mmCIF file of N, CA and C in Angstrom:
data_model
loop_
_atom_site.group_PDB
_atom_site.id
_atom_site.type_symbol
_atom_site.label_atom_id
_atom_site.label_comp_id
_atom_site.label_asym_id
_atom_site.label_seq_id
_atom_site.Cartn_x
_atom_site.Cartn_y
_atom_site.Cartn_z
ATOM 1 N N MET F 182 82.662 112.205 99.841
ATOM 2 C CA MET F 182 83.004 111.233 100.843
ATOM 3 C C MET F 182 83.224 111.909 102.194
ATOM 4 N N PHE F 183 83.932 113.039 102.184
ATOM 5 C CA PHE F 183 84.210 113.705 103.455
ATOM 6 C C PHE F 183 82.948 114.276 104.090
ATOM 7 N N TYR F 184 81.960 114.617 103.259
ATOM 8 C CA TYR F 184 80.677 115.059 103.801
ATOM 9 C C TYR F 184 80.044 113.935 104.615
ATOM 10 N N LYS F 185 80.109 112.710 104.104
ATOM 11 C CA LYS F 185 79.557 111.569 104.835
ATOM 12 C C LYS F 185 80.387 111.246 106.072
ATOM 13 N N LEU F 186 81.702 111.310 105.926
ATOM 14 C CA LEU F 186 82.584 110.955 107.042
ATOM 15 C C LEU F 186 82.451 111.902 108.228
ATOM 16 N N ILE F 187 82.140 113.159 107.959
ATOM 17 C CA ILE F 187 82.051 114.118 109.074
ATOM 18 C C ILE F 187 80.919 113.751 110.033
ATOM 19 N N HIS F 188 79.937 112.987 109.539
ATOM 20 C CA HIS F 188 78.820 112.553 110.380
ATOM 21 C C HIS F 188 79.113 111.231 111.085
ATOM 22 N N ILE F 189 80.249 110.623 110.769
ATOM 23 C CA ILE F 189 80.586 109.306 111.311
ATOM 24 C C ILE F 189 81.795 109.369 112.246
ATOM 25 N N LEU F 190 82.820 110.120 111.849
ATOM 26 C CA LEU F 190 84.084 110.158 112.592
ATOM 27 C C LEU F 190 84.115 111.293 113.606
ATOM 28 N N LYS F 191 84.951 111.118 114.603
ATOM 29 C CA LYS F 191 85.248 112.230 115.508
ATOM 30 C C LYS F 191 85.968 113.293 114.691
ATOM 31 N N ILE F 192 85.764 114.549 115.035
ATOM 32 C CA ILE F 192 86.294 115.661 114.248
ATOM 33 C C ILE F 192 87.818 115.600 114.120
ATOM 34 N N LEU F 193 88.518 115.132 115.126
ATOM 35 C CA LEU F 193 89.971 115.020 115.070
ATOM 36 C C LEU F 193 90.391 114.057 113.959
ATOM 37 N N TYR F 194 89.732 112.878 113.873
ATOM 38 C CA TYR F 194 90.053 111.899 112.839
ATOM 39 C C TYR F 194 89.670 112.413 111.451
ATOM 40 N N TRP F 195 88.494 113.064 111.371
ATOM 41 C CA TRP F 195 88.048 113.613 110.097
ATOM 42 C C TRP F 195 89.044 114.653 109.589
ATOM 43 N N THR F 196 89.475 115.540 110.480
ATOM 44 C CA THR F 196 90.420 116.593 110.108
ATOM 45 C C THR F 196 91.737 115.983 109.630
ATOM 46 N N PHE F 197 92.200 114.959 110.323
ATOM 47 C CA PHE F 197 93.435 114.299 109.931
ATOM 48 C C PHE F 197 93.314 113.693 108.528
ATOM 49 N N LEU F 198 92.244 112.930 108.275
ATOM 50 C CA LEU F 198 92.047 112.321 106.956
ATOM 51 C C LEU F 198 91.885 113.376 105.862
ATOM 52 N N PHE F 199 91.142 114.419 106.161
ATOM 53 C CA PHE F 199 90.916 115.483 105.183
ATOM 54 C C PHE F 199 92.233 116.178 104.842
ATOM 55 N N SER F 200 93.020 116.453 105.859
ATOM 56 C CA SER F 200 94.316 117.107 105.651
ATOM 57 C C SER F 200 95.257 116.211 104.840
ATOM 58 N N CYS F 201 95.304 114.938 105.191
ATOM 59 C CA CYS F 201 96.158 114.002 104.441
ATOM 60 C C CYS F 201 95.713 113.913 102.986
ATOM 61 N N SER F 202 94.424 113.877 102.765
ATOM 62 C CA SER F 202 93.903 113.759 101.409
ATOM 63 C C SER F 202 94.209 115.010 100.583
ATOM 64 N N ASN F 203 94.037 116.164 101.182
ATOM 65 C CA ASN F 203 94.253 117.413 100.443
ATOM 66 C C ASN F 203 95.718 117.727 100.205
ATOM 67 N N ASN F 204 96.593 117.126 100.968
ATOM 68 C CA ASN F 204 98.016 117.408 100.827
ATOM 69 C C ASN F 204 98.790 116.243 100.209
ATOM 70 N N SER F 205 98.089 115.299 99.603
ATOM 71 C CA SER F 205 98.748 114.118 99.043
ATOM 72 C C SER F 205 99.338 114.415 97.675
ATOM 73 N N ARG F 206 100.546 113.909 97.482
ATOM 74 C CA ARG F 206 101.235 114.011 96.196
ATOM 75 C C ARG F 206 101.795 112.635 95.864
ATOM 76 N N ALA F 207 102.047 112.413 94.599
ATOM 77 C CA ALA F 207 102.544 111.104 94.177
ATOM 78 C C ALA F 207 103.452 111.249 92.964
ATOM 79 N N VAL F 208 104.165 110.170 92.666
ATOM 80 C CA VAL F 208 104.938 110.048 91.432
ATOM 81 C C VAL F 208 104.617 108.682 90.838
ATOM 82 N N ILE F 209 104.827 108.555 89.557
ATOM 83 C CA ILE F 209 104.625 107.275 88.889
ATOM 84 C C ILE F 209 105.985 106.771 88.423
ATOM 85 N N ARG F 210 106.249 105.504 88.744
ATOM 86 C CA ARG F 210 107.477 104.876 88.267
ATOM 87 C C ARG F 210 107.115 103.810 87.265
ATOM 88 N N TRP F 211 107.776 103.823 86.119
ATOM 89 C CA TRP F 211 107.573 102.822 85.081
ATOM 90 C C TRP F 211 108.940 102.387 84.610
ATOM 91 N N ASN F 212 109.293 101.155 84.937
ATOM 92 C CA ASN F 212 110.629 100.647 84.663
ATOM 93 C C ASN F 212 111.658 101.572 85.312
ATOM 94 N N SER F 213 112.500 102.224 84.535
ATOM 95 C CA SER F 213 113.511 103.114 85.119
ATOM 96 C C SER F 213 113.087 104.584 85.035
ATOM 97 N N LEU F 214 111.878 104.864 84.555
ATOM 98 C CA LEU F 214 111.407 106.242 84.408
ATOM 99 C C LEU F 214 110.561 106.658 85.603
ATOM 100 N N THR F 215 110.670 107.911 85.978
ATOM 101 C CA THR F 215 109.892 108.465 87.083
ATOM 102 C C THR F 215 109.264 109.774 86.633
ATOM 103 N N SER F 216 107.962 109.927 86.899
ATOM 104 C CA SER F 216 107.277 111.170 86.546
ATOM 105 C C SER F 216 107.609 112.249 87.572
ATOM 106 N N GLY F 217 107.177 113.450 87.285
ATOM 107 C CA GLY F 217 107.279 114.514 88.274
ATOM 108 C C GLY F 217 106.194 114.340 89.325
ATOM 109 N N HIS F 218 106.295 115.065 90.423
ATOM 110 C CA HIS F 218 105.273 115.016 91.472
ATOM 111 C C HIS F 218 103.984 115.643 90.956
ATOM 112 N N PHE F 219 102.856 115.091 91.402
ATOM 113 C CA PHE F 219 101.556 115.673 91.065
ATOM 114 C C PHE F 219 100.620 115.487 92.252
ATOM 115 N N ASN F 220 99.625 116.371 92.355
ATOM 116 C CA ASN F 220 98.643 116.296 93.437
ATOM 117 C C ASN F 220 97.653 115.174 93.150
ATOM 118 N N ILE F 221 97.234 114.498 94.201
ATOM 119 C CA ILE F 221 96.212 113.461 94.085
ATOM 120 C C ILE F 221 94.870 114.140 94.307
ATOM 121 N N SER F 222 93.993 114.005 93.329
ATOM 122 C CA SER F 222 92.738 114.743 93.382
ATOM 123 C C SER F 222 91.552 113.914 93.851
ATOM 124 N N ARG F 223 91.759 112.664 94.161
ATOM 125 C CA ARG F 223 90.675 111.806 94.641
ATOM 126 C C ARG F 223 90.920 111.464 96.102
ATOM 127 N N ALA F 224 89.824 111.212 96.819
ATOM 128 C CA ALA F 224 89.939 110.971 98.254
ATOM 129 C C ALA F 224 90.494 109.593 98.590
ATOM 130 N N THR F 225 90.213 108.595 97.776
ATOM 131 C CA THR F 225 90.749 107.268 98.057
ATOM 132 C C THR F 225 91.784 106.907 97.000
ATOM 133 N N ARG F 226 92.885 106.366 97.477
ATOM 134 C CA ARG F 226 93.980 106.011 96.565
ATOM 135 C C ARG F 226 94.012 104.514 96.324
ATOM 136 N N GLU F 227 94.374 104.156 95.116
ATOM 137 C CA GLU F 227 94.524 102.743 94.766
ATOM 138 C C GLU F 227 95.614 102.130 95.649
ATOM 139 N N GLY F 228 95.301 101.015 96.298
ATOM 140 C CA GLY F 228 96.282 100.323 97.111
ATOM 141 C C GLY F 228 96.390 100.805 98.549
ATOM 142 N N SER F 229 95.685 101.861 98.892
ATOM 143 C CA SER F 229 95.726 102.366 100.266
ATOM 144 C C SER F 229 94.978 101.395 101.187
ATOM 145 N N VAL F 230 95.487 101.217 102.391
ATOM 146 C CA VAL F 230 94.846 100.336 103.363
ATOM 147 C C VAL F 230 93.454 100.854 103.731
ATOM 148 N N LEU F 231 93.282 102.162 103.753
ATOM 149 C CA LEU F 231 91.996 102.747 104.132
ATOM 150 C C LEU F 231 90.987 102.804 102.987
ATOM 151 N N SER F 232 91.453 102.739 101.760
ATOM 152 C CA SER F 232 90.563 102.946 100.612
ATOM 153 C C SER F 232 89.321 102.055 100.600
ATOM 154 N N PRO F 233 89.434 100.740 100.826
ATOM 155 C CA PRO F 233 88.218 99.914 100.809
ATOM 156 C C PRO F 233 87.204 100.328 101.877
ATOM 157 N N ARG F 234 87.676 100.656 103.052
ATOM 158 C CA ARG F 234 86.752 101.064 104.120
ATOM 159 C C ARG F 234 86.100 102.409 103.804
ATOM 160 N N LEU F 235 86.886 103.345 103.306
ATOM 161 C CA LEU F 235 86.341 104.649 102.945
ATOM 162 C C LEU F 235 85.335 104.513 101.804
ATOM 163 N N PHE F 236 85.649 103.672 100.828
ATOM 164 C CA PHE F 236 84.716 103.449 99.734
ATOM 165 C C PHE F 236 83.415 102.842 100.242
ATOM 166 N N ASN F 237 83.499 101.893 101.175
ATOM 167 C CA ASN F 237 82.292 101.285 101.737
ATOM 168 C C ASN F 237 81.399 102.314 102.415
ATOM 169 N N VAL F 238 82.001 103.245 103.131
ATOM 170 C CA VAL F 238 81.223 104.318 103.760
ATOM 171 C C VAL F 238 80.526 105.136 102.681
ATOM 172 N N PHE F 239 81.259 105.436 101.622
ATOM 173 C CA PHE F 239 80.729 106.277 100.558
ATOM 174 C C PHE F 239 79.575 105.609 99.810
ATOM 175 N N ILE F 240 79.692 104.329 99.508
ATOM 176 C CA ILE F 240 78.739 103.649 98.637
ATOM 177 C C ILE F 240 77.645 102.910 99.410
ATOM 178 N N ASN F 241 77.737 102.831 100.720
ATOM 179 C CA ASN F 241 76.860 102.008 101.542
ATOM 180 C C ASN F 241 75.371 102.257 101.305
ATOM 181 N N ASN F 242 74.979 103.472 100.994
ATOM 182 C CA ASN F 242 73.561 103.767 100.823
ATOM 183 C C ASN F 242 72.960 103.147 99.560
ATOM 184 N N VAL F 243 73.780 102.783 98.591
ATOM 185 C CA VAL F 243 73.252 102.155 97.371
ATOM 186 C C VAL F 243 72.627 100.796 97.694
ATOM 187 N N PRO F 244 73.367 99.857 98.298
ATOM 188 C CA PRO F 244 72.724 98.565 98.598
ATOM 189 C C PRO F 244 71.562 98.693 99.578
ATOM 190 N N ILE F 245 71.632 99.652 100.486
ATOM 191 C CA ILE F 245 70.520 99.852 101.430
ATOM 192 C C ILE F 245 69.273 100.284 100.671
ATOM 193 N N ALA F 246 69.411 101.270 99.781
ATOM 194 C CA ALA F 246 68.267 101.747 98.995
ATOM 195 C C ALA F 246 67.720 100.646 98.096
ATOM 196 N N LEU F 247 68.612 99.872 97.485
ATOM 197 C CA LEU F 247 68.163 98.771 96.636
ATOM 198 C C LEU F 247 67.395 97.730 97.453
ATOM 199 N N TYR F 248 67.889 97.419 98.631
ATOM 200 C CA TYR F 248 67.229 96.459 99.516
ATOM 201 C C TYR F 248 65.821 96.940 99.869
ATOM 202 N N GLN F 249 65.694 98.217 100.162
ATOM 203 C CA GLN F 249 64.404 98.785 100.554
ATOM 204 C C GLN F 249 63.430 98.917 99.383
ATOM 205 N N SER F 250 63.925 98.789 98.153
ATOM 206 C CA SER F 250 63.058 98.936 96.976
ATOM 207 C C SER F 250 62.192 97.706 96.726
ATOM 208 N N HIS F 251 62.553 96.574 97.305
ATOM 209 C CA HIS F 251 61.811 95.312 97.178
ATOM 210 C C HIS F 251 61.758 94.785 95.742
ATOM 211 N N VAL F 252 62.724 95.168 94.908
ATOM 212 C CA VAL F 252 62.850 94.555 93.588
ATOM 213 C C VAL F 252 63.926 93.489 93.684
ATOM 214 N N GLY F 253 63.947 92.562 92.745
ATOM 215 C CA GLY F 253 64.969 91.526 92.755
ATOM 216 C C GLY F 253 64.374 90.157 92.574
ATOM 217 N N VAL F 254 65.161 89.145 92.864
ATOM 218 C CA VAL F 254 64.709 87.764 92.715
ATOM 219 C C VAL F 254 64.560 87.121 94.093
ATOM 220 N N ARG F 255 63.678 86.156 94.165
ATOM 221 C CA ARG F 255 63.470 85.424 95.413
ATOM 222 C C ARG F 255 64.354 84.192 95.413
ATOM 223 N N ILE F 256 65.090 84.022 96.500
ATOM 224 C CA ILE F 256 65.878 82.812 96.725
ATOM 225 C C ILE F 256 65.434 82.292 98.085
ATOM 226 N N GLY F 257 64.620 81.250 98.059
ATOM 227 C CA GLY F 257 64.019 80.779 99.296
ATOM 228 C C GLY F 257 63.107 81.851 99.857
ATOM 229 N N SER F 258 63.329 82.236 101.099
ATOM 230 C CA SER F 258 62.508 83.280 101.720
ATOM 231 C C SER F 258 63.173 84.654 101.628
ATOM 232 N N SER F 259 64.297 84.722 100.931
ATOM 233 C CA SER F 259 65.032 85.985 100.817
ATOM 234 C C SER F 259 64.844 86.611 99.437
ATOM 235 N N SER F 260 64.962 87.933 99.402
ATOM 236 C CA SER F 260 64.948 88.668 98.145
ATOM 237 C C SER F 260 66.342 89.225 97.919
ATOM 238 N N VAL F 261 66.892 89.023 96.721
ATOM 239 C CA VAL F 261 68.247 89.483 96.400
ATOM 240 C C VAL F 261 68.172 90.369 95.162
ATOM 241 N N ASN F 262 68.781 91.556 95.231
ATOM 242 C CA ASN F 262 68.773 92.433 94.059
ATOM 243 C C ASN F 262 70.136 93.029 93.744
ATOM 244 N N SER F 263 71.102 92.800 94.609
ATOM 245 C CA SER F 263 72.435 93.330 94.319
ATOM 246 C C SER F 263 73.488 92.598 95.141
ATOM 247 N N VAL F 264 74.683 92.568 94.566
ATOM 248 C CA VAL F 264 75.854 92.052 95.265
ATOM 249 C C VAL F 264 76.949 93.072 95.021
ATOM 250 N N ALA F 265 77.572 93.541 96.085
ATOM 251 C CA ALA F 265 78.631 94.545 95.950
ATOM 252 C C ALA F 265 79.910 94.008 96.566
ATOM 253 N N TYR F 266 81.018 94.254 95.881
ATOM 254 C CA TYR F 266 82.327 93.863 96.381
ATOM 255 C C TYR F 266 83.335 94.882 95.879
ATOM 256 N N ALA F 267 84.117 95.417 96.799
ATOM 257 C CA ALA F 267 85.093 96.459 96.474
ATOM 258 C C ALA F 267 84.370 97.579 95.729
ATOM 259 N N ASP F 268 84.802 97.898 94.506
ATOM 260 C CA ASP F 268 84.127 98.980 93.790
ATOM 261 C C ASP F 268 83.250 98.461 92.657
ATOM 262 N N ASP F 269 82.795 97.205 92.792
ATOM 263 C CA ASP F 269 81.906 96.620 91.797
ATOM 264 C C ASP F 269 80.543 96.359 92.409
ATOM 265 N N ILE F 270 79.511 96.499 91.581
ATOM 266 C CA ILE F 270 78.158 96.154 92.022
ATOM 267 C C ILE F 270 77.481 95.381 90.911
ATOM 268 N N THR F 271 76.785 94.315 91.296
ATOM 269 C CA THR F 271 76.011 93.516 90.357
ATOM 270 C C THR F 271 74.547 93.667 90.720
ATOM 271 N N LEU F 272 73.746 94.087 89.754
ATOM 272 C CA LEU F 272 72.308 94.224 89.959
ATOM 273 C C LEU F 272 71.631 92.959 89.463
ATOM 274 N N ILE F 273 70.691 92.430 90.236
ATOM 275 C CA ILE F 273 70.015 91.180 89.923
ATOM 276 C C ILE F 273 68.516 91.445 89.865
ATOM 277 N N SER F 274 67.876 90.995 88.789
ATOM 278 C CA SER F 274 66.455 91.258 88.632
ATOM 279 C C SER F 274 65.784 90.134 87.867
ATOM 280 N N ALA F 275 64.499 89.932 88.142
ATOM 281 C CA ALA F 275 63.718 88.931 87.415
ATOM 282 C C ALA F 275 63.086 89.531 86.169
ATOM 283 N N THR F 276 62.979 90.855 86.095
ATOM 284 C CA THR F 276 62.359 91.507 84.939
ATOM 285 C C THR F 276 63.187 92.697 84.479
ATOM 286 N N VAL F 277 63.009 93.058 83.227
ATOM 287 C CA VAL F 277 63.693 94.230 82.678
ATOM 288 C C VAL F 277 63.232 95.489 83.408
ATOM 289 N N THR F 278 61.960 95.565 83.723
ATOM 290 C CA THR F 278 61.414 96.743 84.418
ATOM 291 C C THR F 278 62.067 96.942 85.778
ATOM 292 N N GLU F 279 62.199 95.859 86.547
ATOM 293 C CA GLU F 279 62.838 95.958 87.855
ATOM 294 C C GLU F 279 64.325 96.276 87.728
ATOM 295 N N LEU F 280 64.976 95.728 86.712
ATOM 296 C CA LEU F 280 66.379 96.053 86.490
ATOM 297 C C LEU F 280 66.530 97.540 86.204
ATOM 298 N N GLN F 281 65.629 98.100 85.404
ATOM 299 C CA GLN F 281 65.688 99.531 85.108
ATOM 300 C C GLN F 281 65.462 100.361 86.356
ATOM 301 N N ILE F 282 64.583 99.915 87.239
ATOM 302 C CA ILE F 282 64.365 100.617 88.517
ATOM 303 C C ILE F 282 65.669 100.654 89.303
ATOM 304 N N SER F 283 66.369 99.518 89.373
ATOM 305 C CA SER F 283 67.643 99.455 90.103
ATOM 306 C C SER F 283 68.695 100.347 89.453
ATOM 307 N N ILE F 284 68.772 100.316 88.126
ATOM 308 C CA ILE F 284 69.732 101.165 87.411
ATOM 309 C C ILE F 284 69.433 102.635 87.681
ATOM 310 N N ASN F 285 68.153 103.003 87.632
ATOM 311 C CA ASN F 285 67.770 104.394 87.899
ATOM 312 C C ASN F 285 68.146 104.833 89.310
ATOM 313 N N MET F 286 68.006 103.927 90.267
ATOM 314 C CA MET F 286 68.386 104.249 91.649
ATOM 315 C C MET F 286 69.893 104.492 91.738
ATOM 316 N N CYS F 287 70.674 103.642 91.078
ATOM 317 C CA CYS F 287 72.132 103.819 91.080
ATOM 318 C C CYS F 287 72.522 105.115 90.377
ATOM 319 N N LEU F 288 71.865 105.415 89.275
ATOM 320 C CA LEU F 288 72.137 106.657 88.548
ATOM 321 C C LEU F 288 71.829 107.874 89.408
ATOM 322 N N LYS F 289 70.693 107.865 90.068
ATOM 323 C CA LYS F 289 70.319 108.999 90.934
ATOM 324 C C LYS F 289 71.358 109.198 92.041
ATOM 325 N N TYR F 290 71.791 108.093 92.640
ATOM 326 C CA TYR F 290 72.802 108.183 93.697
ATOM 327 C C TYR F 290 74.101 108.772 93.147
ATOM 328 N N SER F 291 74.522 108.313 91.976
ATOM 329 C CA SER F 291 75.770 108.808 91.393
ATOM 330 C C SER F 291 75.668 110.291 91.047
ATOM 331 N N GLN F 292 74.505 110.725 90.609
ATOM 332 C CA GLN F 292 74.311 112.152 90.308
ATOM 333 C C GLN F 292 74.311 112.986 91.581
ATOM 334 N N THR F 293 73.692 112.472 92.622
ATOM 335 C CA THR F 293 73.649 113.185 93.908
ATOM 336 C C THR F 293 75.050 113.371 94.475
ATOM 337 N N TRP F 294 75.871 112.323 94.396
ATOM 338 C CA TRP F 294 77.201 112.342 94.997
ATOM 339 C C TRP F 294 78.312 112.638 93.983
ATOM 340 N N ARG F 295 77.932 113.023 92.784
ATOM 341 C CA ARG F 295 78.860 113.497 91.750
ATOM 342 C C ARG F 295 79.966 112.507 91.391
ATOM 343 N N PHE F 296 79.553 111.313 91.016
ATOM 344 C CA PHE F 296 80.495 110.354 90.459
ATOM 345 C C PHE F 296 79.776 109.622 89.337
ATOM 346 N N SER F 297 80.506 108.854 88.578
ATOM 347 C CA SER F 297 79.859 108.119 87.493
ATOM 348 C C SER F 297 80.302 106.659 87.519
ATOM 349 N N PHE F 298 79.394 105.807 87.106
ATOM 350 C CA PHE F 298 79.722 104.403 86.923
ATOM 351 C C PHE F 298 80.413 104.271 85.575
ATOM 352 N N ASN F 299 81.317 103.328 85.463
ATOM 353 C CA ASN F 299 82.055 103.134 84.224
ATOM 354 C C ASN F 299 81.188 102.347 83.240
ATOM 355 N N VAL F 300 80.634 103.051 82.259
ATOM 356 C CA VAL F 300 79.744 102.429 81.281
ATOM 357 C C VAL F 300 80.483 101.374 80.462
ATOM 358 N N ILE F 301 81.744 101.605 80.170
ATOM 359 C CA ILE F 301 82.526 100.662 79.368
ATOM 360 C C ILE F 301 82.663 99.310 80.089
ATOM 361 N N LYS F 302 82.768 99.340 81.420
ATOM 362 C CA LYS F 302 82.908 98.101 82.186
ATOM 363 C C LYS F 302 81.569 97.477 82.547
ATOM 364 N N SER F 303 80.463 98.129 82.204
ATOM 365 C CA SER F 303 79.132 97.625 82.549
ATOM 366 C C SER F 303 78.663 96.600 81.524
ATOM 367 N N LYS F 304 78.082 95.529 82.016
ATOM 368 C CA LYS F 304 77.588 94.440 81.161
ATOM 369 C C LYS F 304 76.220 94.009 81.630
ATOM 370 N N CYS F 305 75.481 93.387 80.726
ATOM 371 C CA CYS F 305 74.172 92.817 81.063
ATOM 372 C C CYS F 305 74.185 91.353 80.645
ATOM 373 N N VAL F 306 73.773 90.492 81.558
ATOM 374 C CA VAL F 306 73.720 89.064 81.289
ATOM 375 C C VAL F 306 72.272 88.612 81.496
ATOM 376 N N VAL F 307 71.726 87.904 80.508
ATOM 377 C CA VAL F 307 70.373 87.377 80.605
ATOM 378 C C VAL F 307 70.476 85.867 80.735
ATOM 379 N N ILE F 308 69.804 85.332 81.746
ATOM 380 C CA ILE F 308 69.819 83.894 81.994
ATOM 381 C C ILE F 308 68.381 83.390 81.892
ATOM 382 N N GLY F 309 68.176 82.362 81.086
ATOM 383 C CA GLY F 309 66.835 81.785 80.962
ATOM 384 C C GLY F 309 66.090 82.270 79.762
#
């Protein structure tokens, strides 16, 4: 993520975010119990005001690449192949072959940027 941000933000802002991210620590509270302090190893934190925007910067190339692939379904004069919201993405296809093309594109992106999609949360729905 910081590799992408360095090309977008002024160096002062990038340095500030990078420093905050690398020096972040947290504790977990559960009822009356509190864990010890631990380092946060991910760049975006759950519940952070900046997390959705930072995630959008990080993932933005996926919908762009999918759009440019020209796979998907036609709705009127438009072609639709994905819908993304927060950290979820829905791939839309008229054929199994095109769906596999979209999945392969997402897989390649995840391998390039060293993250993985949650296979357990992934589902396939067939309509028609």
